[in-house]
CSV table of N, CA and C in Angstrom, one decimal:
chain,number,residue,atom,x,y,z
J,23,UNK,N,122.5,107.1,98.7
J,23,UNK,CA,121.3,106.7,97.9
J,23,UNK,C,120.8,107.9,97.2
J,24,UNK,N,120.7,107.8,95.7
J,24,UNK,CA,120.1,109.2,95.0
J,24,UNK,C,118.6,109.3,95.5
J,25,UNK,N,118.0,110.8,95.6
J,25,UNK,CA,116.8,111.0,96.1
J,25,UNK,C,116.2,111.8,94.8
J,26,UNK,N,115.5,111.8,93.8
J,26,UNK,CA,114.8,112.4,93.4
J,26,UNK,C,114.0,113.5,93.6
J,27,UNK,N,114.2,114.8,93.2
J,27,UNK,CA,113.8,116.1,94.5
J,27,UNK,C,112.3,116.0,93.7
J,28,UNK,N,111.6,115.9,94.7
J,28,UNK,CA,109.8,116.8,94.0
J,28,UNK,C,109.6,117.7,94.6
J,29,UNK,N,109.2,118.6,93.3
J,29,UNK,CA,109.1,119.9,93.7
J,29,UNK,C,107.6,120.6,94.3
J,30,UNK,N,106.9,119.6,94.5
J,30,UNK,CA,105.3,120.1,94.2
J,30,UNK,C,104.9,119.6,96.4
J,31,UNK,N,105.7,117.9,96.1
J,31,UNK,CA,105.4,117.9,97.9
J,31,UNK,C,107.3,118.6,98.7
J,32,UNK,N,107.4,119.6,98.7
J,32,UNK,CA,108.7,119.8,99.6
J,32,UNK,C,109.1,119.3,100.7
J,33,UNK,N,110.3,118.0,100.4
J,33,UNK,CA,110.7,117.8,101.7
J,33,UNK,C,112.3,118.1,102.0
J,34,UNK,N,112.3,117.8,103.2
J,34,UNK,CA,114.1,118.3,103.5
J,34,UNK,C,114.8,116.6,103.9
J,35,UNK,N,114.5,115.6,103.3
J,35,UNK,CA,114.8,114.4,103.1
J,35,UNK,C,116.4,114.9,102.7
J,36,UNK,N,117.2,114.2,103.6
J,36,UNK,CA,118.9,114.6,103.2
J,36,UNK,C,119.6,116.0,103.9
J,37,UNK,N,118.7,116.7,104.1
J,37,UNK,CA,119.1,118.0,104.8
J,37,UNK,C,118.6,118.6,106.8
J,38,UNK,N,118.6,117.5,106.6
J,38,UNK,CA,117.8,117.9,108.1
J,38,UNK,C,118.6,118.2,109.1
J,39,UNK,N,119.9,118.5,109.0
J,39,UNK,CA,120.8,118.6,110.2
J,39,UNK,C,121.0,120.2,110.1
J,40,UNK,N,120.6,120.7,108.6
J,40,UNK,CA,120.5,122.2,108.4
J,40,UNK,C,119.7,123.0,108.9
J,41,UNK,N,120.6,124.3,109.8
J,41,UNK,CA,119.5,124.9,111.0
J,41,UNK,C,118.9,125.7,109.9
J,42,UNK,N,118.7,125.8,108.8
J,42,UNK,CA,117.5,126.9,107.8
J,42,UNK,C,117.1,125.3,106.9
J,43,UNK,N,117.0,124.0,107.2
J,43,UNK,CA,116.5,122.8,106.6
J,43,UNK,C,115.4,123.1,105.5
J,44,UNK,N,114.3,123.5,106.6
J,44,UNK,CA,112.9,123.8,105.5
J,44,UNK,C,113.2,124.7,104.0
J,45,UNK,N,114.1,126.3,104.0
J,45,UNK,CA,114.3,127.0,103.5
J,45,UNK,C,115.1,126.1,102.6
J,46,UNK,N,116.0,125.4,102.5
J,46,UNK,CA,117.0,124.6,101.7
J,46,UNK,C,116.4,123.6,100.9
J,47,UNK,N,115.3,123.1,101.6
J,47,UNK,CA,114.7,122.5,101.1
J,47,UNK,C,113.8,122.7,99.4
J,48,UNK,N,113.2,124.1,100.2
J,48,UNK,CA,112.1,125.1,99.3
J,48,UNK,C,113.3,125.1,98.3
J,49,UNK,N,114.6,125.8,98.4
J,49,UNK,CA,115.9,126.2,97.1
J,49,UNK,C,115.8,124.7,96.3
J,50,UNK,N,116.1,123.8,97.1
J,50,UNK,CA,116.4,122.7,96.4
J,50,UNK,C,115.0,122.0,95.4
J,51,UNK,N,113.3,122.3,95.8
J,51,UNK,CA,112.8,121.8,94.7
J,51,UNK,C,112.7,123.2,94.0
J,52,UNK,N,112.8,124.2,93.9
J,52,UNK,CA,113.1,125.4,93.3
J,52,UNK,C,113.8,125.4,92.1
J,53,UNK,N,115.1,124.8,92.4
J,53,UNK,CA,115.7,124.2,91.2
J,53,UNK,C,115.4,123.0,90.9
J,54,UNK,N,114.8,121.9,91.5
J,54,UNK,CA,114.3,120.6,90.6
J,54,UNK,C,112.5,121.6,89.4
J,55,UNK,N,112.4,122.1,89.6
J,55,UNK,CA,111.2,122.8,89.3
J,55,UNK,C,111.6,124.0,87.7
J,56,UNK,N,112.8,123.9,88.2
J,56,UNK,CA,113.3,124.5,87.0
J,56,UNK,C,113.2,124.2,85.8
J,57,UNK,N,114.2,123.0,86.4
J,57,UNK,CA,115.4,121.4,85.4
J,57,UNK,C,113.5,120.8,85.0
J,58,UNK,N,112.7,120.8,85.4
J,58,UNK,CA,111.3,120.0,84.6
J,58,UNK,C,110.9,120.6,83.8
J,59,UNK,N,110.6,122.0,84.2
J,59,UNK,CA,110.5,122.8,83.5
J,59,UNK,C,110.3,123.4,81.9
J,60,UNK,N,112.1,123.3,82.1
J,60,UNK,CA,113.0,123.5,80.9
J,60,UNK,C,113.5,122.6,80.4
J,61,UNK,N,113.8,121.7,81.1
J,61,UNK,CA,114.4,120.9,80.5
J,61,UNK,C,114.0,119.4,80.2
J,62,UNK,N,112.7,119.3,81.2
J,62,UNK,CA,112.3,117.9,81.2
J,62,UNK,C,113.0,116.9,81.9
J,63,UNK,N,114.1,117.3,82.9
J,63,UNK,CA,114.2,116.7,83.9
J,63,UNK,C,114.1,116.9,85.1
J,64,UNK,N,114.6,115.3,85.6
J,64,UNK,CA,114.6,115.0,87.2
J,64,UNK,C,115.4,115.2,87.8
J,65,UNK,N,115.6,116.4,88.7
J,65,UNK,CA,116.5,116.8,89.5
J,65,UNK,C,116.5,115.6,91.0
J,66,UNK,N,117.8,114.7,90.4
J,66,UNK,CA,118.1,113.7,91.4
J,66,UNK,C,119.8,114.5,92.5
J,67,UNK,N,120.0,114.6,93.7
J,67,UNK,CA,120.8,114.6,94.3
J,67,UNK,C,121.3,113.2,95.1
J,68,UNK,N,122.3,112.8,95.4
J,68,UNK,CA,123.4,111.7,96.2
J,68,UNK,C,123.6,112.9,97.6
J,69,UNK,N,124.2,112.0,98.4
J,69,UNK,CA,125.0,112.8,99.9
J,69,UNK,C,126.0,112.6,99.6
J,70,UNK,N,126.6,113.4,99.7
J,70,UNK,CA,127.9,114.0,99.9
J,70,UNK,C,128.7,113.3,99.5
J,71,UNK,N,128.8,112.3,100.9
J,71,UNK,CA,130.1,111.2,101.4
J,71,UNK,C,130.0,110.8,100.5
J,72,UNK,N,129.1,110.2,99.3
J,72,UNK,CA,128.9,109.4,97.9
J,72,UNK,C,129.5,110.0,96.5
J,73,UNK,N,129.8,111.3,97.1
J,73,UNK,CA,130.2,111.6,95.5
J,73,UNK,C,130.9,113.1,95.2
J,74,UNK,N,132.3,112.3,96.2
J,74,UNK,CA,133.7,113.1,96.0
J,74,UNK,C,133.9,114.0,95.3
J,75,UNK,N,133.7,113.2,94.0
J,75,UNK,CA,134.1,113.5,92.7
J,75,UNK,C,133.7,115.0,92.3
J,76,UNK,N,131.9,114.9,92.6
J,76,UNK,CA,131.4,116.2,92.7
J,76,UNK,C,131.9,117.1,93.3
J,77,UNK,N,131.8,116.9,94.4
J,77,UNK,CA,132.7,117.8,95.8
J,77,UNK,C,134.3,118.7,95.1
J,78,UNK,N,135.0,117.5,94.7
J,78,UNK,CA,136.1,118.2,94.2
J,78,UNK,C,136.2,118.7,93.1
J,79,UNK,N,135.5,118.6,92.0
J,79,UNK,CA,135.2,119.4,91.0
J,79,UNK,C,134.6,120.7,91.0
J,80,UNK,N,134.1,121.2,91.6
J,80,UNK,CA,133.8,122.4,92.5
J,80,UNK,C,134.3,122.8,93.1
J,81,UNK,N,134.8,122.2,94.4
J,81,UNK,CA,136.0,123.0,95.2
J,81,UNK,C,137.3,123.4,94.4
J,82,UNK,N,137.7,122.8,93.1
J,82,UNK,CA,138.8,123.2,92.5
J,82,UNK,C,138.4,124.3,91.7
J,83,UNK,N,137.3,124.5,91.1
J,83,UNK,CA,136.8,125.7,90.7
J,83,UNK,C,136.4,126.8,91.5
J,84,UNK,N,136.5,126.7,92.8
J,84,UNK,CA,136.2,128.0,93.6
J,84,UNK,C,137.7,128.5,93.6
J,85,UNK,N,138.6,127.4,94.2
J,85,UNK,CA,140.0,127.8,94.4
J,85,UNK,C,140.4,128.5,93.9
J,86,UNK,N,140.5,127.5,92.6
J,86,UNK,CA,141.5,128.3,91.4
J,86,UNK,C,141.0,129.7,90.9
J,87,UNK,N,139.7,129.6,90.5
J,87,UNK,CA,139.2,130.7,90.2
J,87,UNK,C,139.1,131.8,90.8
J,88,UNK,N,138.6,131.9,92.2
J,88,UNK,CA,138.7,133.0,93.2
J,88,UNK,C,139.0,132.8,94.5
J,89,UNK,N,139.8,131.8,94.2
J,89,UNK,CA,140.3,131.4,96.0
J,89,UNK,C,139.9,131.1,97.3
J,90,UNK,N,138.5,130.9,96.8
J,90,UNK,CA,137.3,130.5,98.0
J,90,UNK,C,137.2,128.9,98.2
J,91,UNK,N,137.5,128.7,100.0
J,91,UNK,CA,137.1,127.2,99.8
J,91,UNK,C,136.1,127.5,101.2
J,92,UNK,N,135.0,127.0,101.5
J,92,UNK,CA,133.5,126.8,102.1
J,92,UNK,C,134.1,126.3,103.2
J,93,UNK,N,133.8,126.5,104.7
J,93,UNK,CA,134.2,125.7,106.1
J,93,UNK,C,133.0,124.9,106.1
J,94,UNK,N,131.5,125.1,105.2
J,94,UNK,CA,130.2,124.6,105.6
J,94,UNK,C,130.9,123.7,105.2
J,95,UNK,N,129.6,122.5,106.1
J,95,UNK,CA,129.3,121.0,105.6
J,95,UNK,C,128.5,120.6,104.4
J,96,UNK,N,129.1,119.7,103.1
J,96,UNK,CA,128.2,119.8,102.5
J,96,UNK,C,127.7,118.3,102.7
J,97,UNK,N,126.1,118.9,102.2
J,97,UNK,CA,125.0,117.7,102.4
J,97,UNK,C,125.1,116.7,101.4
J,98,UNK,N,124.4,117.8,100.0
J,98,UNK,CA,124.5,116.7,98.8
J,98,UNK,C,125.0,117.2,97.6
J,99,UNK,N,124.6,116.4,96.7
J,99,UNK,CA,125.5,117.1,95.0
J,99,UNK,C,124.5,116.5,94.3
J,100,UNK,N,124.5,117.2,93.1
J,100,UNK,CA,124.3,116.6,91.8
J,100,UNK,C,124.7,117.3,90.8
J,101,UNK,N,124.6,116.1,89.7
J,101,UNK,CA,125.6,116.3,88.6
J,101,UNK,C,124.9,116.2,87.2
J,102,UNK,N,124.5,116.8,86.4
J,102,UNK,CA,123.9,116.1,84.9
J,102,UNK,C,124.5,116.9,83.9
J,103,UNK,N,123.7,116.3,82.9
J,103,UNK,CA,123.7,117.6,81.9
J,103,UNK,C,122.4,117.2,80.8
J,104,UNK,N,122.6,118.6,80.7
J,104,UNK,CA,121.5,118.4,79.6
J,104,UNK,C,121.5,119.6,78.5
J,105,UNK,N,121.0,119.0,77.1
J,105,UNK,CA,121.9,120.1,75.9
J,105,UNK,C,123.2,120.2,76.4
J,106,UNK,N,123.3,121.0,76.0
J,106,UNK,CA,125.0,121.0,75.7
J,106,UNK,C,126.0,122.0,77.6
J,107,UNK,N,124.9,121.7,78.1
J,107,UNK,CA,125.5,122.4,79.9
J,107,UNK,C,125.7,121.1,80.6
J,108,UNK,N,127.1,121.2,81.3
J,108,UNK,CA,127.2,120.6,82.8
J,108,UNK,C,126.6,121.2,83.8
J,109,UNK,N,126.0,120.4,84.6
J,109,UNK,CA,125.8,121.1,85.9
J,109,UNK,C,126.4,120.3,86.6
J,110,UNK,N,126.8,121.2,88.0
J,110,UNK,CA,127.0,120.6,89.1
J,110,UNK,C,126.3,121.3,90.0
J,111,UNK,N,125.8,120.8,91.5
J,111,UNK,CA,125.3,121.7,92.5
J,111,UNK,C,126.3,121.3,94.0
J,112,UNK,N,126.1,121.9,94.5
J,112,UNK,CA,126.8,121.4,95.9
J,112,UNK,C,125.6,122.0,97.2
J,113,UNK,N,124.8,121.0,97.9
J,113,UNK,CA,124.1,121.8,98.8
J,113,UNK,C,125.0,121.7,100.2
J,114,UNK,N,124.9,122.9,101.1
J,114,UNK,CA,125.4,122.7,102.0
J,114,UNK,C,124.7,122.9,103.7
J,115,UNK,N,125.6,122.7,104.5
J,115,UNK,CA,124.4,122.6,106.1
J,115,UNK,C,124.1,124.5,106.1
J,116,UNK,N,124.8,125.0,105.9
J,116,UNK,CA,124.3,126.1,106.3
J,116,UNK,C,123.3,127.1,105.3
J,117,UNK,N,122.7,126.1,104.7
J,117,UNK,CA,122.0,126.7,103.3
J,117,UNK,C,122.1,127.3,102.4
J,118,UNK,N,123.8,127.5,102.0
J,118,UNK,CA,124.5,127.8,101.0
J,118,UNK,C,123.9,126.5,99.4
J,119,UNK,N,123.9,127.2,98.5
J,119,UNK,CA,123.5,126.4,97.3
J,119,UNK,C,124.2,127.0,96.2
J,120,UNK,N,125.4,126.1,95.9
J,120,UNK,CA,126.1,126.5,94.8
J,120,UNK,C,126.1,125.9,93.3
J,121,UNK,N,126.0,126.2,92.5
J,121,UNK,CA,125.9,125.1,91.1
J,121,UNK,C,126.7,125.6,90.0
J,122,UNK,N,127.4,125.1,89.3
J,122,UNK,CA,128.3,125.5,88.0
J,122,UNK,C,127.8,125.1,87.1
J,123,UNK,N,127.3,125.9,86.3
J,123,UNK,CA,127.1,125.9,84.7
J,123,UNK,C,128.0,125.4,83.4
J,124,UNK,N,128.2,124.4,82.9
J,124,UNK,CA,129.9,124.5,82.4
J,124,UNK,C,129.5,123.8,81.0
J,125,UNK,N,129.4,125.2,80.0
J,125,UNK,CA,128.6,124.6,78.6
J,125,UNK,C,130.1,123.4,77.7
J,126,UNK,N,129.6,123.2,77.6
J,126,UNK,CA,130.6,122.1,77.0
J,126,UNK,C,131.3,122.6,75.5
J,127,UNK,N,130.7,123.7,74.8
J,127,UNK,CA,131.0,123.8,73.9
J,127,UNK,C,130.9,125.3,73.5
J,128,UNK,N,131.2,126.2,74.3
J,128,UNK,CA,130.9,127.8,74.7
J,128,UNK,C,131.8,128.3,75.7
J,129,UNK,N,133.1,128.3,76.1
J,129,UNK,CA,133.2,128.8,77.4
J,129,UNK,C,133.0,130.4,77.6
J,130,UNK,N,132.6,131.2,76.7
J,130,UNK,CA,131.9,132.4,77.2
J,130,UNK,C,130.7,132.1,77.8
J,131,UNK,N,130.1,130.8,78.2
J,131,UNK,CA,129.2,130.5,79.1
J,131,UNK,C,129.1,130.0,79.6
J,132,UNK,N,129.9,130.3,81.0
J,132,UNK,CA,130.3,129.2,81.8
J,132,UNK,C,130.7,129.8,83.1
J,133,UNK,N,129.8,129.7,84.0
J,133,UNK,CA,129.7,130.6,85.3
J,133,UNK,C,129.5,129.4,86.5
J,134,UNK,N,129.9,130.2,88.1
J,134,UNK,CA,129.3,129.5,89.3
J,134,UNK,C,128.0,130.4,89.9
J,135,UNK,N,127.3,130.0,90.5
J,135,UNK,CA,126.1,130.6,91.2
J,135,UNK,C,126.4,130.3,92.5
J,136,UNK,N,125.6,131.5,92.9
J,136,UNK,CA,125.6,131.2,94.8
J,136,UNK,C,123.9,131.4,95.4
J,137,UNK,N,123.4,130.8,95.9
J,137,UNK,CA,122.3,131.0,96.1
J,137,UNK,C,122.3,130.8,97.4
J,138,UNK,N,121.4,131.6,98.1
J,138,UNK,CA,121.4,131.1,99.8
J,138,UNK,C,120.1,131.2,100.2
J,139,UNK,N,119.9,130.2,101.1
J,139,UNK,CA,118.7,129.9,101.7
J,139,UNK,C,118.2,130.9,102.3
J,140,UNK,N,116.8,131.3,102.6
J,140,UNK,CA,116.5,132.3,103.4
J,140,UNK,C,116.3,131.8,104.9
J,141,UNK,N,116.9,132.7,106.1
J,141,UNK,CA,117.3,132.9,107.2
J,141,UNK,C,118.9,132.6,107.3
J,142,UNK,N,119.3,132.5,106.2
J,142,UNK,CA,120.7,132.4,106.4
J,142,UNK,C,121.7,133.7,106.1
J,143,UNK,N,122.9,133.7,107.1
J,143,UNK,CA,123.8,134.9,106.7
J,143,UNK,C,124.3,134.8,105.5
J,144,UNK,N,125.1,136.1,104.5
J,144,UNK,CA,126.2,135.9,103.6
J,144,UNK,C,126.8,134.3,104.1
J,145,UNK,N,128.1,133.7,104.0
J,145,UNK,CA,129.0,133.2,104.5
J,145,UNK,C,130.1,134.1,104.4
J,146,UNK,N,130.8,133.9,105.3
J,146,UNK,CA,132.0,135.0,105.5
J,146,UNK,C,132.6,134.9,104.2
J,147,UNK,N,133.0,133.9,103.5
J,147,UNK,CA,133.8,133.2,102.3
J,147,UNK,C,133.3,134.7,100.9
J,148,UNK,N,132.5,134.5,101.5
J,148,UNK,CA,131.8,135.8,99.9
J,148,UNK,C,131.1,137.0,100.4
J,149,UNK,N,131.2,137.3,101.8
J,149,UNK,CA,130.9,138.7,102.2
J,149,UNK,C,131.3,139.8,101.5
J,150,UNK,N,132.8,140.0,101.1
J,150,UNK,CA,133.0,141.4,100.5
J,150,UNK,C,133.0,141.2,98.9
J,151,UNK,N,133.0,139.8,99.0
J,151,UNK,CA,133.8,139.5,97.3
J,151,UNK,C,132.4,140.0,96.4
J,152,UNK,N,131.3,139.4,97.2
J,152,UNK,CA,129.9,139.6,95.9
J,152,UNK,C,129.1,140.5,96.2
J,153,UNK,N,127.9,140.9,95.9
J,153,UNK,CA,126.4,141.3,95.7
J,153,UNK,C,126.1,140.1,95.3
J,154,UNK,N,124.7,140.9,96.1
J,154,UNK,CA,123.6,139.6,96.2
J,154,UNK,C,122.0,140.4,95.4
J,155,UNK,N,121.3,139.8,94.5
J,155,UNK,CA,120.5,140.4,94.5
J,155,UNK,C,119.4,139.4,95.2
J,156,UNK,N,117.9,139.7,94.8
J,156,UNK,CA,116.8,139.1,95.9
J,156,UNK,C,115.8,138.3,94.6
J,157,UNK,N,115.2,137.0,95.1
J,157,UNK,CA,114.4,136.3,93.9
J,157,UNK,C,113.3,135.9,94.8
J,158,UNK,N,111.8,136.3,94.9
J,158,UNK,CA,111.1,135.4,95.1
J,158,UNK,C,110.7,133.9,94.8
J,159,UNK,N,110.2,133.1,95.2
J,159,UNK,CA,110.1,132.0,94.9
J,159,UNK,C,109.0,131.5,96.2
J,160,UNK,N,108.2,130.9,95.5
J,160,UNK,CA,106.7,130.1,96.3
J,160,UNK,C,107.2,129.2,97.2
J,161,UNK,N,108.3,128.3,96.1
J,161,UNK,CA,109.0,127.1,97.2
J,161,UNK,C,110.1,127.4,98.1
J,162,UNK,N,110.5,128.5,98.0
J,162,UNK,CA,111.8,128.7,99.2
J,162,UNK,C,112.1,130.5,99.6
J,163,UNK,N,110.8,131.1,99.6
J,163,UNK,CA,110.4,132.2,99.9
J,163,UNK,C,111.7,133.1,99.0
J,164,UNK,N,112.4,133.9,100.1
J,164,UNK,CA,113.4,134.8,99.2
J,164,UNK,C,115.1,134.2,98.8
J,165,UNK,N,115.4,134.5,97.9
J,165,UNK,CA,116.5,133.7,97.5
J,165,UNK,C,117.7,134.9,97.7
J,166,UNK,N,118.5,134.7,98.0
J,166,UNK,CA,119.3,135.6,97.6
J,166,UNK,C,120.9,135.3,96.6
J,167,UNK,N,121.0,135.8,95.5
J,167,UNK,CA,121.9,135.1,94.3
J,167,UNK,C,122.9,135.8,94.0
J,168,UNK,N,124.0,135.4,93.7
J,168,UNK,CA,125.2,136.1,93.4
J,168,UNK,C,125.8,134.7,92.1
J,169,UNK,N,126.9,135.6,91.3
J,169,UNK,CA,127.3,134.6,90.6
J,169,UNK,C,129.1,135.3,90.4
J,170,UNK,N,129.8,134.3,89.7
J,170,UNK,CA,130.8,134.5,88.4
J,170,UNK,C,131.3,133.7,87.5
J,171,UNK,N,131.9,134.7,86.6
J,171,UNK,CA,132.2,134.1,85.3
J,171,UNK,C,133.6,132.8,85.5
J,172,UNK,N,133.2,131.6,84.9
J,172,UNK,CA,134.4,131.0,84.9
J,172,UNK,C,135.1,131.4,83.6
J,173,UNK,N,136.5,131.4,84.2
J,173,UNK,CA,137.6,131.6,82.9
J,173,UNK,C,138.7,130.5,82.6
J,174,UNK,N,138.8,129.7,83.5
J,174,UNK,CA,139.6,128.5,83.0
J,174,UNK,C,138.8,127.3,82.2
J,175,UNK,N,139.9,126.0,82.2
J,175,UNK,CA,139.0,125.2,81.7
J,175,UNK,C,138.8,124.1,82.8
J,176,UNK,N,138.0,123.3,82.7
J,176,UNK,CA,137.7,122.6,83.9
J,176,UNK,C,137.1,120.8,83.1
């Protein structure tokens, strides 16, 4: 069932089996807070089990791209677009928060993100591969972000 994230009351509705829940939470209306923002939308997520499609459209772009596939559980996804960007997100149990940018009509603009919940480790999957720099945020205290460039097409 899609949940519409608010970003103003934070809840962990969908993520509660995550031992950094609350922190995932805070990421997750962090980015609905964005998407209103800027863009004047509603950052809606689905679970997981509901939407494969998401799931493997991402996992194919970690693969291919840098050979990374996640052991976390993921919780939920969402998918939009708006202007001329796809997004995807994938949230996962261990407060990993990935999303792909995938301009529809630019591919010099077209990247993955890694964002991680605070109290959570690197994941092993991207320990040596990235840097991480540090983002405060009111809704999900410190963020820690890494990204790269996509080069295929997707």
């Amino acid at each position: 069932m899609p949940y519409t994230v608010d970003f103003k009351e934070v809840s962990t509705v969908g993520l509660e089996s995550s031992p950094v829940a609350e922190a995932l939470a805070g990421l997750r209306a962090n980015e609905a807070r964005y998407f209103m923002n800027k863009y004047k939308h509603a950052f809606t997520t689905v679970p997981a089990g509901e939407s494969q499609e998401n799931l493997d459209y991402v996992n194919r772009i970690l693969k291919e791209e840098r050979n990374i596939e996640f052991a976390a559980k993921p919780l939920e996804t969402s998918s939009f677009q708006v202007e001329n960007i796809l997004f995807t997100y994938v949230f996962y149990e261990d407060g990993l928060a990935i999303n792909v940018m995938y301009t529809v009509d630019d591919p010099k603009k077209r990247a993955v993100g890694f964002k991680l919940s605070e109290g959570m480790d690197v994941p092993k999957e991207l320990e040596e591969k990235f840097k991480f720099a540090r983002q405060k945020s009111k809704l999900a205290g410190t963020i820690r972000g890494s990204f790269f460039v996509i080069k295929g097409e997707y």
